[in-house]
Amino acid sequence: LNPPQPSLLCSCVSQRSVDSKALQERQKQIMAKGLPKQKPIAGVKQVIVVASGKGGVGKSTTAVNLALGLMANDSSKSVGLLDADVYGPSIPKLMNLKGNPELSDNNLMVPLTNYGIPCMSMGFLVEDVAPIVWRGLMVMSAIEKLLRQVDWGSLDYLVVDMPPGTGDVQLSITQNIPIAGAVIVSTPQDIALLDARRGAEMFKKVHVPVLGLVQNMSVFQCPNCRHQTHIFGSDGARQLADTLGVRLLGDVPLHLNIRETSDRGQPVVVSSPDSPEAEAYRKVASAVVQRLQEVNT
């Protein structure tokens, strides 16, 4: 038997490559048809999402103080806060807000405001202790309302407190609205960093710029002897940032003042503006604005 001619082999390989590329392009087109088209939120210039791979790392506290820090650094900027954590809304408690939103003339919900920050949360629409036992479709419907049926007015930044993890809510938000960038919050602990990495990789997959990581609860300083202890480990988020090729936006200490002011609904940036803890959040806010400028240029 005569072996196949090299020219015939090349032709077959080339044809397979063309067919494979055509198939991939066709699959992309089909998938794109199934995805919702991104539509900006009326009146909002830039959306910043604050996320974490797991709960309990201080994401909501960081989101609140980031929003207040953005305003503290530049009083000419208007900032809003959206609580997208449908199952465990924390913004009402952290911002000391209660009540049901009123409706505007356009039948849109009017955010509740404190410390100059308009806020919207599922927590305003249900009772304080009522569990939200919903299936996926109901959650998606609630997210759609929070995104599209709120009268935000004119905002420079809308900070979105995302639920922990990488599930339906995260995908729904990233596919429905243009997002300027994501901030990932983690403690330096290895188990938290594993999930933080998953969160960062998810945003990369859906083409949302990762602005950087915030290393929360980075160090505990004894109020008596001033000795510093790295309870959750040292510099884990910094190392992860280097691995991912993103910036470490800042370190926030594990401090009693942050916990106490948060529980009172008086975030540390407004209640203790001269404290080192408030300064840490303002530095994070400055780093976020700098990264947004870099991403947009």
PDB file of C-alpha atoms in Angstrom:
ATOM      1  CA  LEU A   1       0.000   0.000   0.000  1.00  0.00           C
ATOM      2  CA  ASN A   2       1.201   3.468  -0.828  1.00  0.00           C
ATOM      3  CA  PRO A   3       1.377   5.841   2.199  1.00  0.00           C
ATOM      4  CA  PRO A   4      -0.840   8.949   1.988  1.00  0.00           C
ATOM      5  CA  GLN A   5       0.820  11.917   0.368  1.00  0.00           C
ATOM      6  CA  PRO A   6       2.039  14.666   2.818  1.00  0.00           C
ATOM      7  CA  SER A   7       0.013  17.253   0.909  1.00  0.00           C
ATOM      8  CA  LEU A   8      -3.190  15.241   1.505  1.00  0.00           C
ATOM      9  CA  LEU A   9      -2.402  14.923   5.242  1.00  0.00           C
ATOM     10  CA  CYS A  10      -1.804  18.681   5.538  1.00  0.00           C
ATOM     11  CA  SER A  11      -5.052  19.336   3.708  1.00  0.00           C
ATOM     12  CA  CYS A  12      -7.009  17.081   6.102  1.00  0.00           C
ATOM     13  CA  VAL A  13      -5.434  18.629   9.224  1.00  0.00           C
ATOM     14  CA  SER A  14      -6.065  22.120   7.874  1.00  0.00           C
ATOM     15  CA  GLN A  15      -9.713  21.300   7.115  1.00  0.00           C
ATOM     16  CA  ARG A  16     -10.228  19.860  10.618  1.00  0.00           C
ATOM     17  CA  SER A  17      -8.766  23.037  12.124  1.00  0.00           C
ATOM     18  CA  VAL A  18     -11.111  25.215  10.059  1.00  0.00           C
ATOM     19  CA  ASP A  19     -14.106  23.045  11.001  1.00  0.00           C
ATOM     20  CA  SER A  20     -13.157  23.178  14.699  1.00  0.00           C
ATOM     21  CA  LYS A  21     -12.857  26.992  14.647  1.00  0.00           C
ATOM     22  CA  ALA A  22     -16.166  27.312  12.819  1.00  0.00           C
ATOM     23  CA  LEU A  23     -17.828  25.053  15.417  1.00  0.00           C
ATOM     24  CA  GLN A  24     -16.378  27.069  18.308  1.00  0.00           C
ATOM     25  CA  GLU A  25     -17.567  30.313  16.718  1.00  0.00           C
ATOM     26  CA  ARG A  26     -21.025  28.838  16.201  1.00  0.00           C
ATOM     27  CA  GLN A  27     -21.172  27.705  19.858  1.00  0.00           C
ATOM     28  CA  LYS A  28     -20.191  31.220  21.001  1.00  0.00           C
ATOM     29  CA  GLN A  29     -22.978  32.736  18.902  1.00  0.00           C
ATOM     30  CA  ILE A  30     -25.565  30.302  20.307  1.00  0.00           C
ATOM     31  CA  MET A  31     -24.436  30.974  23.899  1.00  0.00           C
ATOM     32  CA  ALA A  32     -24.442  34.738  23.328  1.00  0.00           C
ATOM     33  CA  LYS A  33     -28.063  34.570  22.152  1.00  0.00           C
ATOM     34  CA  GLY A  34     -29.033  32.925  25.429  1.00  0.00           C
ATOM     35  CA  LEU A  35     -27.365  35.583  27.605  1.00  0.00           C
ATOM     36  CA  PRO A  36     -29.193  38.753  28.613  1.00  0.00           C
ATOM     37  CA  LYS A  37     -27.861  41.960  27.127  1.00  0.00           C
ATOM     38  CA  GLN A  38     -26.139  44.184  29.645  1.00  0.00           C
ATOM     39  CA  LYS A  39     -28.074  47.334  30.350  1.00  0.00           C
ATOM     40  CA  PRO A  40     -26.729  50.132  32.584  1.00  0.00           C
ATOM     41  CA  ILE A  41     -28.633  51.129  35.715  1.00  0.00           C
ATOM     42  CA  ALA A  42     -30.287  54.492  35.057  1.00  0.00           C
ATOM     43  CA  GLY A  43     -28.337  57.358  36.587  1.00  0.00           C
ATOM     44  CA  VAL A  44     -25.397  55.210  37.757  1.00  0.00           C
ATOM     45  CA  LYS A  45     -21.981  55.930  36.245  1.00  0.00           C
ATOM     46  CA  GLN A  46     -19.923  53.062  37.711  1.00  0.00           C
ATOM     47  CA  VAL A  47     -20.846  49.863  39.540  1.00  0.00           C
ATOM     48  CA  ILE A  48     -18.336  48.348  41.984  1.00  0.00           C
ATOM     49  CA  VAL A  49     -19.114  44.879  43.325  1.00  0.00           C
ATOM     50  CA  VAL A  50     -17.665  43.733  46.659  1.00  0.00           C
ATOM     51  CA  ALA A  51     -17.441  39.957  46.831  1.00  0.00           C
ATOM     52  CA  SER A  52     -15.941  37.073  48.751  1.00  0.00           C
ATOM     53  CA  GLY A  53     -15.676  33.384  48.122  1.00  0.00           C
ATOM     54  CA  LYS A  54     -17.131  32.582  51.537  1.00  0.00           C
ATOM     55  CA  GLY A  55     -19.106  34.228  54.323  1.00  0.00           C
ATOM     56  CA  GLY A  56     -17.733  35.548  57.585  1.00  0.00           C
ATOM     57  CA  VAL A  57     -14.740  37.435  56.199  1.00  0.00           C
ATOM     58  CA  GLY A  58     -16.159  40.950  56.706  1.00  0.00           C
ATOM     59  CA  LYS A  59     -17.396  41.568  53.170  1.00  0.00           C
ATOM     60  CA  SER A  60     -20.478  43.613  54.112  1.00  0.00           C
ATOM     61  CA  THR A  61     -18.579  45.715  56.650  1.00  0.00           C
ATOM     62  CA  THR A  62     -15.960  46.369  53.978  1.00  0.00           C
ATOM     63  CA  ALA A  63     -18.619  47.300  51.396  1.00  0.00           C
ATOM     64  CA  VAL A  64     -20.258  49.806  53.778  1.00  0.00           C
ATOM     65  CA  ASN A  65     -16.993  51.444  54.801  1.00  0.00           C
ATOM     66  CA  LEU A  66     -15.764  51.454  51.190  1.00  0.00           C
ATOM     67  CA  ALA A  67     -18.881  53.386  50.135  1.00  0.00           C
ATOM     68  CA  LEU A  68     -18.415  55.856  53.007  1.00  0.00           C
ATOM     69  CA  GLY A  69     -14.688  56.059  52.288  1.00  0.00           C
ATOM     70  CA  LEU A  70     -15.310  56.970  48.640  1.00  0.00           C
ATOM     71  CA  MET A  71     -17.471  59.882  49.810  1.00  0.00           C
ATOM     72  CA  ALA A  72     -15.089  60.883  52.607  1.00  0.00           C
ATOM     73  CA  ASN A  73     -12.179  61.084  50.136  1.00  0.00           C
ATOM     74  CA  ASP A  74     -14.146  63.211  47.656  1.00  0.00           C
ATOM     75  CA  SER A  75     -17.299  64.921  48.931  1.00  0.00           C
ATOM     76  CA  SER A  76     -18.249  65.897  45.375  1.00  0.00           C
ATOM     77  CA  LYS A  77     -18.914  62.223  44.541  1.00  0.00           C
ATOM     78  CA  SER A  78     -22.323  60.636  45.091  1.00  0.00           C
ATOM     79  CA  VAL A  79     -22.295  57.030  46.247  1.00  0.00           C
ATOM     80  CA  GLY A  80     -25.074  54.442  46.639  1.00  0.00           C
ATOM     81  CA  LEU A  81     -25.131  51.049  48.331  1.00  0.00           C
ATOM     82  CA  LEU A  82     -27.016  47.988  47.056  1.00  0.00           C
ATOM     83  CA  ASP A  83     -27.369  44.910  49.252  1.00  0.00           C
ATOM     84  CA  ALA A  84     -27.556  41.983  46.823  1.00  0.00           C
ATOM     85  CA  ASP A  85     -27.213  39.372  49.567  1.00  0.00           C
ATOM     86  CA  VAL A  86     -30.847  38.287  49.369  1.00  0.00           C
ATOM     87  CA  TYR A  87     -30.630  35.458  51.929  1.00  0.00           C
ATOM     88  CA  GLY A  88     -28.616  37.371  54.541  1.00  0.00           C
ATOM     89  CA  PRO A  89     -29.044  41.141  54.090  1.00  0.00           C
ATOM     90  CA  SER A  90     -26.711  43.071  56.423  1.00  0.00           C
ATOM     91  CA  ILE A  91     -26.896  46.638  55.120  1.00  0.00           C
ATOM     92  CA  PRO A  92     -29.986  47.674  57.153  1.00  0.00           C
ATOM     93  CA  LYS A  93     -28.175  46.810  60.414  1.00  0.00           C
ATOM     94  CA  LEU A  94     -24.802  48.229  59.383  1.00  0.00           C
ATOM     95  CA  MET A  95     -26.314  51.494  58.119  1.00  0.00           C
ATOM     96  CA  ASN A  96     -28.879  51.768  60.943  1.00  0.00           C
ATOM     97  CA  LEU A  97     -31.845  51.832  58.576  1.00  0.00           C
ATOM     98  CA  LYS A  98     -35.367  50.492  59.015  1.00  0.00           C
ATOM     99  CA  GLY A  99     -38.636  50.800  57.156  1.00  0.00           C
ATOM    100  CA  ASN A 100     -40.162  50.169  53.774  1.00  0.00           C
ATOM    101  CA  PRO A 101     -39.086  52.133  50.694  1.00  0.00           C
ATOM    102  CA  GLU A 102     -41.594  54.617  49.334  1.00  0.00           C
ATOM    103  CA  LEU A 103     -42.529  54.645  45.670  1.00  0.00           C
ATOM    104  CA  SER A 104     -41.640  57.485  43.305  1.00  0.00           C
ATOM    105  CA  ASP A 105     -43.977  59.003  40.718  1.00  0.00           C
ATOM    106  CA  ASN A 106     -42.500  56.505  38.240  1.00  0.00           C
ATOM    107  CA  ASN A 107     -43.451  53.615  40.551  1.00  0.00           C
ATOM    108  CA  LEU A 108     -39.816  52.983  41.462  1.00  0.00           C
ATOM    109  CA  MET A 109     -38.598  52.243  44.992  1.00  0.00           C
ATOM    110  CA  VAL A 110     -36.887  55.210  46.664  1.00  0.00           C
ATOM    111  CA  PRO A 111     -33.751  54.125  48.578  1.00  0.00           C
ATOM    112  CA  LEU A 112     -33.483  54.723  52.310  1.00  0.00           C
ATOM    113  CA  THR A 113     -30.640  57.107  53.141  1.00  0.00           C
ATOM    114  CA  ASN A 114     -28.222  57.493  56.047  1.00  0.00           C
ATOM    115  CA  TYR A 115     -24.828  59.193  56.305  1.00  0.00           C
ATOM    116  CA  GLY A 116     -25.474  60.620  52.834  1.00  0.00           C
ATOM    117  CA  ILE A 117     -25.594  57.137  51.240  1.00  0.00           C
ATOM    118  CA  PRO A 118     -28.833  55.944  49.565  1.00  0.00           C
ATOM    119  CA  CYS A 119     -29.289  52.237  50.290  1.00  0.00           C
ATOM    120  CA  MET A 120     -31.487  49.449  48.981  1.00  0.00           C
ATOM    121  CA  SER A 121     -31.753  45.968  50.486  1.00  0.00           C
ATOM    122  CA  MET A 122     -34.057  42.988  50.599  1.00  0.00           C
ATOM    123  CA  GLY A 123     -33.937  43.597  54.343  1.00  0.00           C
ATOM    124  CA  PHE A 124     -36.207  46.627  53.834  1.00  0.00           C
ATOM    125  CA  LEU A 125     -38.843  44.453  52.168  1.00  0.00           C
ATOM    126  CA  VAL A 126     -39.110  41.614  54.707  1.00  0.00           C
ATOM    127  CA  GLU A 127     -39.345  41.404  58.499  1.00  0.00           C
ATOM    128  CA  ASP A 128     -36.097  41.498  60.490  1.00  0.00           C
ATOM    129  CA  VAL A 129     -36.212  37.871  61.599  1.00  0.00           C
ATOM    130  CA  ALA A 130     -38.153  36.437  58.657  1.00  0.00           C
ATOM    131  CA  PRO A 131     -36.151  33.716  56.858  1.00  0.00           C
ATOM    132  CA  ILE A 132     -36.021  34.097  53.092  1.00  0.00           C
ATOM    133  CA  VAL A 133     -36.774  30.564  51.906  1.00  0.00           C
ATOM    134  CA  TRP A 134     -36.838  31.024  48.146  1.00  0.00           C
ATOM    135  CA  ARG A 135     -35.939  28.948  45.146  1.00  0.00           C
ATOM    136  CA  GLY A 136     -33.677  30.199  42.377  1.00  0.00           C
ATOM    137  CA  LEU A 137     -36.342  31.816  40.172  1.00  0.00           C
ATOM    138  CA  MET A 138     -37.740  33.876  43.056  1.00  0.00           C
ATOM    139  CA  VAL A 139     -34.237  35.033  43.984  1.00  0.00           C
ATOM    140  CA  MET A 140     -33.558  36.041  40.381  1.00  0.00           C
ATOM    141  CA  SER A 141     -36.822  37.986  40.306  1.00  0.00           C
ATOM    142  CA  ALA A 142     -35.853  39.794  43.514  1.00  0.00           C
ATOM    143  CA  ILE A 143     -32.428  40.678  42.112  1.00  0.00           C
ATOM    144  CA  GLU A 144     -34.031  42.011  38.942  1.00  0.00           C
ATOM    145  CA  LYS A 145     -36.260  44.280  41.058  1.00  0.00           C
ATOM    146  CA  LEU A 146     -33.322  45.525  43.126  1.00  0.00           C
ATOM    147  CA  LEU A 147     -31.392  46.309  39.942  1.00  0.00           C
ATOM    148  CA  ARG A 148     -34.150  47.799  37.787  1.00  0.00           C
ATOM    149  CA  GLN A 149     -36.908  49.101  40.047  1.00  0.00           C
ATOM    150  CA  VAL A 150     -34.977  51.505  42.263  1.00  0.00           C
ATOM    151  CA  ASP A 151     -34.766  55.263  41.753  1.00  0.00           C
ATOM    152  CA  TRP A 152     -31.076  55.884  42.454  1.00  0.00           C
ATOM    153  CA  GLY A 153     -31.076  59.426  41.104  1.00  0.00           C
ATOM    154  CA  SER A 154     -27.602  60.366  39.894  1.00  0.00           C
ATOM    155  CA  LEU A 155     -24.673  58.348  41.301  1.00  0.00           C
ATOM    156  CA  ASP A 156     -20.955  58.363  40.543  1.00  0.00           C
ATOM    157  CA  TYR A 157     -20.523  54.968  42.229  1.00  0.00           C
ATOM    158  CA  LEU A 158     -22.919  52.205  43.190  1.00  0.00           C
ATOM    159  CA  VAL A 159     -21.259  49.772  45.609  1.00  0.00           C
ATOM    160  CA  VAL A 160     -22.910  46.337  45.484  1.00  0.00           C
ATOM    161  CA  ASP A 161     -22.567  44.020  48.477  1.00  0.00           C
ATOM    162  CA  MET A 162     -22.647  40.622  46.779  1.00  0.00           C
ATOM    163  CA  PRO A 163     -23.645  37.362  48.476  1.00  0.00           C
ATOM    164  CA  PRO A 164     -20.756  35.014  49.268  1.00  0.00           C
ATOM    165  CA  GLY A 165     -19.860  32.332  46.748  1.00  0.00           C
ATOM    166  CA  THR A 166     -20.062  32.041  42.967  1.00  0.00           C
ATOM    167  CA  GLY A 167     -23.662  31.129  42.244  1.00  0.00           C
ATOM    168  CA  ASP A 168     -26.772  32.307  40.397  1.00  0.00           C
ATOM    169  CA  VAL A 169     -26.913  35.794  41.918  1.00  0.00           C
ATOM    170  CA  GLN A 170     -23.337  36.611  40.969  1.00  0.00           C
ATOM    171  CA  LEU A 171     -23.845  35.389  37.412  1.00  0.00           C
ATOM    172  CA  SER A 172     -27.167  37.183  37.049  1.00  0.00           C
ATOM    173  CA  ILE A 173     -25.723  40.527  38.161  1.00  0.00           C
ATOM    174  CA  THR A 174     -22.564  40.277  36.060  1.00  0.00           C
ATOM    175  CA  GLN A 175     -24.583  39.338  32.960  1.00  0.00           C
ATOM    176  CA  ASN A 176     -27.283  41.985  33.396  1.00  0.00           C
ATOM    177  CA  ILE A 177     -25.364  45.180  34.163  1.00  0.00           C
ATOM    178  CA  PRO A 178     -21.974  46.576  33.139  1.00  0.00           C
ATOM    179  CA  ILE A 179     -19.611  46.374  36.109  1.00  0.00           C
ATOM    180  CA  ALA A 180     -16.630  48.702  36.402  1.00  0.00           C
ATOM    181  CA  GLY A 181     -14.730  46.344  38.684  1.00  0.00           C
ATOM    182  CA  ALA A 182     -14.794  43.768  41.486  1.00  0.00           C
ATOM    183  CA  VAL A 183     -13.215  44.005  44.924  1.00  0.00           C
ATOM    184  CA  ILE A 184     -12.481  40.646  46.576  1.00  0.00           C
ATOM    185  CA  VAL A 185     -12.444  40.512  50.381  1.00  0.00           C
ATOM    186  CA  SER A 186     -10.614  37.779  52.282  1.00  0.00           C
ATOM    187  CA  THR A 187      -8.892  37.093  55.567  1.00  0.00           C
ATOM    188  CA  PRO A 188      -5.280  35.855  55.361  1.00  0.00           C
ATOM    189  CA  GLN A 189      -6.438  32.353  56.379  1.00  0.00           C
ATOM    190  CA  ASP A 190      -5.707  29.592  53.861  1.00  0.00           C
ATOM    191  CA  ILE A 191      -9.288  28.244  53.810  1.00  0.00           C
ATOM    192  CA  ALA A 192     -10.687  31.713  53.073  1.00  0.00           C
ATOM    193  CA  LEU A 193      -8.060  32.357  50.394  1.00  0.00           C
ATOM    194  CA  LEU A 194      -9.052  29.199  48.501  1.00  0.00           C
ATOM    195  CA  ASP A 195     -12.598  30.527  48.103  1.00  0.00           C
ATOM    196  CA  ALA A 196     -11.396  34.069  47.416  1.00  0.00           C
ATOM    197  CA  ARG A 197      -9.385  32.707  44.494  1.00  0.00           C
ATOM    198  CA  ARG A 198     -12.487  30.983  43.109  1.00  0.00           C
ATOM    199  CA  GLY A 199     -14.347  34.292  43.332  1.00  0.00           C
ATOM    200  CA  ALA A 200     -11.607  36.173  41.516  1.00  0.00           C
ATOM    201  CA  GLU A 201     -11.406  33.520  38.779  1.00  0.00           C
ATOM    202  CA  MET A 202     -15.196  33.692  38.301  1.00  0.00           C
ATOM    203  CA  PHE A 203     -15.072  37.430  37.642  1.00  0.00           C
ATOM    204  CA  LYS A 204     -12.243  36.928  35.160  1.00  0.00           C
ATOM    205  CA  LYS A 205     -14.318  34.323  33.315  1.00  0.00           C
ATOM    206  CA  VAL A 206     -17.244  36.711  32.938  1.00  0.00           C
ATOM    207  CA  HIS A 207     -14.893  39.540  31.881  1.00  0.00           C
ATOM    208  CA  VAL A 208     -15.318  41.720  34.975  1.00  0.00           C
ATOM    209  CA  PRO A 209     -12.063  43.516  35.906  1.00  0.00           C
ATOM    210  CA  VAL A 210     -10.757  42.441  39.314  1.00  0.00           C
ATOM    211  CA  LEU A 211      -9.658  45.699  40.915  1.00  0.00           C
ATOM    212  CA  GLY A 212      -7.832  43.866  43.673  1.00  0.00           C
ATOM    213  CA  LEU A 213      -8.003  42.129  47.039  1.00  0.00           C
ATOM    214  CA  VAL A 214      -8.673  43.544  50.504  1.00  0.00           C
ATOM    215  CA  GLN A 215      -6.926  41.676  53.307  1.00  0.00           C
ATOM    216  CA  ASN A 216      -9.401  41.912  56.174  1.00  0.00           C
ATOM    217  CA  MET A 217      -8.681  41.066  59.835  1.00  0.00           C
ATOM    218  CA  SER A 218      -5.002  41.166  58.896  1.00  0.00           C
ATOM    219  CA  VAL A 219      -3.587  41.719  62.386  1.00  0.00           C
ATOM    220  CA  PHE A 220      -4.799  42.023  65.978  1.00  0.00           C
ATOM    221  CA  GLN A 221      -3.110  44.542  68.253  1.00  0.00           C
ATOM    222  CA  CYS A 222      -3.555  44.055  71.997  1.00  0.00           C
ATOM    223  CA  PRO A 223      -5.123  47.258  73.425  1.00  0.00           C
ATOM    224  CA  ASN A 224      -3.051  46.887  76.610  1.00  0.00           C
ATOM    225  CA  CYS A 225       0.483  45.934  75.579  1.00  0.00           C
ATOM    226  CA  ARG A 226       0.223  46.828  71.844  1.00  0.00           C
ATOM    227  CA  HIS A 227       1.620  43.412  70.870  1.00  0.00           C
ATOM    228  CA  GLN A 228       0.531  42.412  67.360  1.00  0.00           C
ATOM    229  CA  THR A 229      -0.754  38.912  66.581  1.00  0.00           C
ATOM    230  CA  HIS A 230      -1.617  37.573  63.120  1.00  0.00           C
ATOM    231  CA  ILE A 231      -4.548  35.429  64.237  1.00  0.00           C
ATOM    232  CA  PHE A 232      -5.556  34.339  60.716  1.00  0.00           C
ATOM    233  CA  GLY A 233      -2.048  34.154  59.296  1.00  0.00           C
ATOM    234  CA  SER A 234       0.249  36.715  57.758  1.00  0.00           C
ATOM    235  CA  ASP A 235       0.068  38.216  54.265  1.00  0.00           C
ATOM    236  CA  GLY A 236      -1.967  35.400  52.695  1.00  0.00           C
ATOM    237  CA  ALA A 237      -4.067  37.801  50.615  1.00  0.00           C
ATOM    238  CA  ARG A 238      -0.946  39.658  49.503  1.00  0.00           C
ATOM    239  CA  GLN A 239       0.535  36.413  48.222  1.00  0.00           C
ATOM    240  CA  LEU A 240      -2.720  35.484  46.492  1.00  0.00           C
ATOM    241  CA  ALA A 241      -2.843  38.912  44.838  1.00  0.00           C
ATOM    242  CA  ASP A 242       0.654  38.327  43.490  1.00  0.00           C
ATOM    243  CA  THR A 243      -0.362  34.871  42.216  1.00  0.00           C
ATOM    244  CA  LEU A 244      -3.449  36.258  40.452  1.00  0.00           C
ATOM    245  CA  GLY A 245      -1.577  39.259  39.084  1.00  0.00           C
ATOM    246  CA  VAL A 246      -3.883  41.765  40.818  1.00  0.00           C
ATOM    247  CA  ARG A 247      -3.273  44.496  43.370  1.00  0.00           C
ATOM    248  CA  LEU A 248      -3.608  44.280  47.129  1.00  0.00           C
ATOM    249  CA  LEU A 249      -5.885  47.257  47.762  1.00  0.00           C
ATOM    250  CA  GLY A 250      -5.150  47.431  51.465  1.00  0.00           C
ATOM    251  CA  ASP A 251      -5.037  45.817  54.891  1.00  0.00           C
ATOM    252  CA  VAL A 252      -7.807  46.237  57.468  1.00  0.00           C
ATOM    253  CA  PRO A 253      -6.968  45.214  61.045  1.00  0.00           C
ATOM    254  CA  LEU A 254      -9.014  42.993  63.355  1.00  0.00           C
ATOM    255  CA  HIS A 255     -10.157  45.673  65.789  1.00  0.00           C
ATOM    256  CA  LEU A 256     -12.841  45.925  68.446  1.00  0.00           C
ATOM    257  CA  ASN A 257     -13.751  49.427  67.258  1.00  0.00           C
ATOM    258  CA  ILE A 258     -14.812  48.121  63.828  1.00  0.00           C
ATOM    259  CA  ARG A 259     -17.036  45.462  65.369  1.00  0.00           C
ATOM    260  CA  GLU A 260     -18.637  47.774  67.925  1.00  0.00           C
ATOM    261  CA  THR A 261     -19.366  50.597  65.493  1.00  0.00           C
ATOM    262  CA  SER A 262     -20.761  48.146  62.934  1.00  0.00           C
ATOM    263  CA  ASP A 263     -23.096  46.566  65.498  1.00  0.00           C
ATOM    264  CA  ARG A 264     -24.365  50.031  66.467  1.00  0.00           C
ATOM    265  CA  GLY A 265     -25.050  50.926  62.849  1.00  0.00           C
ATOM    266  CA  GLN A 266     -22.418  53.680  63.001  1.00  0.00           C
ATOM    267  CA  PRO A 267     -19.658  52.560  60.594  1.00  0.00           C
ATOM    268  CA  VAL A 268     -16.148  53.394  61.718  1.00  0.00           C
ATOM    269  CA  VAL A 269     -15.444  55.720  58.764  1.00  0.00           C
ATOM    270  CA  VAL A 270     -18.150  58.134  59.970  1.00  0.00           C
ATOM    271  CA  SER A 271     -18.164  57.468  63.731  1.00  0.00           C
ATOM    272  CA  SER A 272     -14.371  57.412  64.281  1.00  0.00           C
ATOM    273  CA  PRO A 273     -12.983  59.238  61.237  1.00  0.00           C
ATOM    274  CA  ASP A 274      -9.606  59.962  62.838  1.00  0.00           C
ATOM    275  CA  SER A 275      -8.950  56.348  63.879  1.00  0.00           C
ATOM    276  CA  PRO A 276      -6.361  54.122  62.156  1.00  0.00           C
ATOM    277  CA  GLU A 277      -9.213  51.756  61.244  1.00  0.00           C
ATOM    278  CA  ALA A 278     -11.098  54.469  59.346  1.00  0.00           C
ATOM    279  CA  GLU A 279      -7.867  55.487  57.639  1.00  0.00           C
ATOM    280  CA  ALA A 280      -7.398  51.888  56.474  1.00  0.00           C
ATOM    281  CA  TYR A 281     -10.803  51.938  54.753  1.00  0.00           C
ATOM    282  CA  ARG A 282     -10.157  55.348  53.177  1.00  0.00           C
ATOM    283  CA  LYS A 283      -6.875  54.009  51.768  1.00  0.00           C
ATOM    284  CA  VAL A 284      -8.772  51.071  50.262  1.00  0.00           C
ATOM    285  CA  ALA A 285     -11.258  53.530  48.713  1.00  0.00           C
ATOM    286  CA  SER A 286      -8.393  55.569  47.213  1.00  0.00           C
ATOM    287  CA  ALA A 287      -6.817  52.423  45.764  1.00  0.00           C
ATOM    288  CA  VAL A 288     -10.169  51.399  44.241  1.00  0.00           C
ATOM    289  CA  VAL A 289     -10.582  54.781  42.507  1.00  0.00           C
ATOM    290  CA  GLN A 290      -7.011  54.581  41.193  1.00  0.00           C
ATOM    291  CA  ARG A 291      -7.616  51.100  39.811  1.00  0.00           C
ATOM    292  CA  LEU A 292     -10.873  52.208  38.163  1.00  0.00           C
ATOM    293  CA  GLN A 293      -8.950  54.958  36.385  1.00  0.00           C
ATOM    294  CA  GLU A 294      -6.333  52.459  35.219  1.00  0.00           C
ATOM    295  CA  VAL A 295      -8.973  49.990  33.988  1.00  0.00           C
ATOM    296  CA  ASN A 296     -10.865  52.681  32.074  1.00  0.00           C
ATOM    297  CA  THR A 297      -7.813  54.097  30.280  1.00  0.00           C
TER     298      THR A 297
END
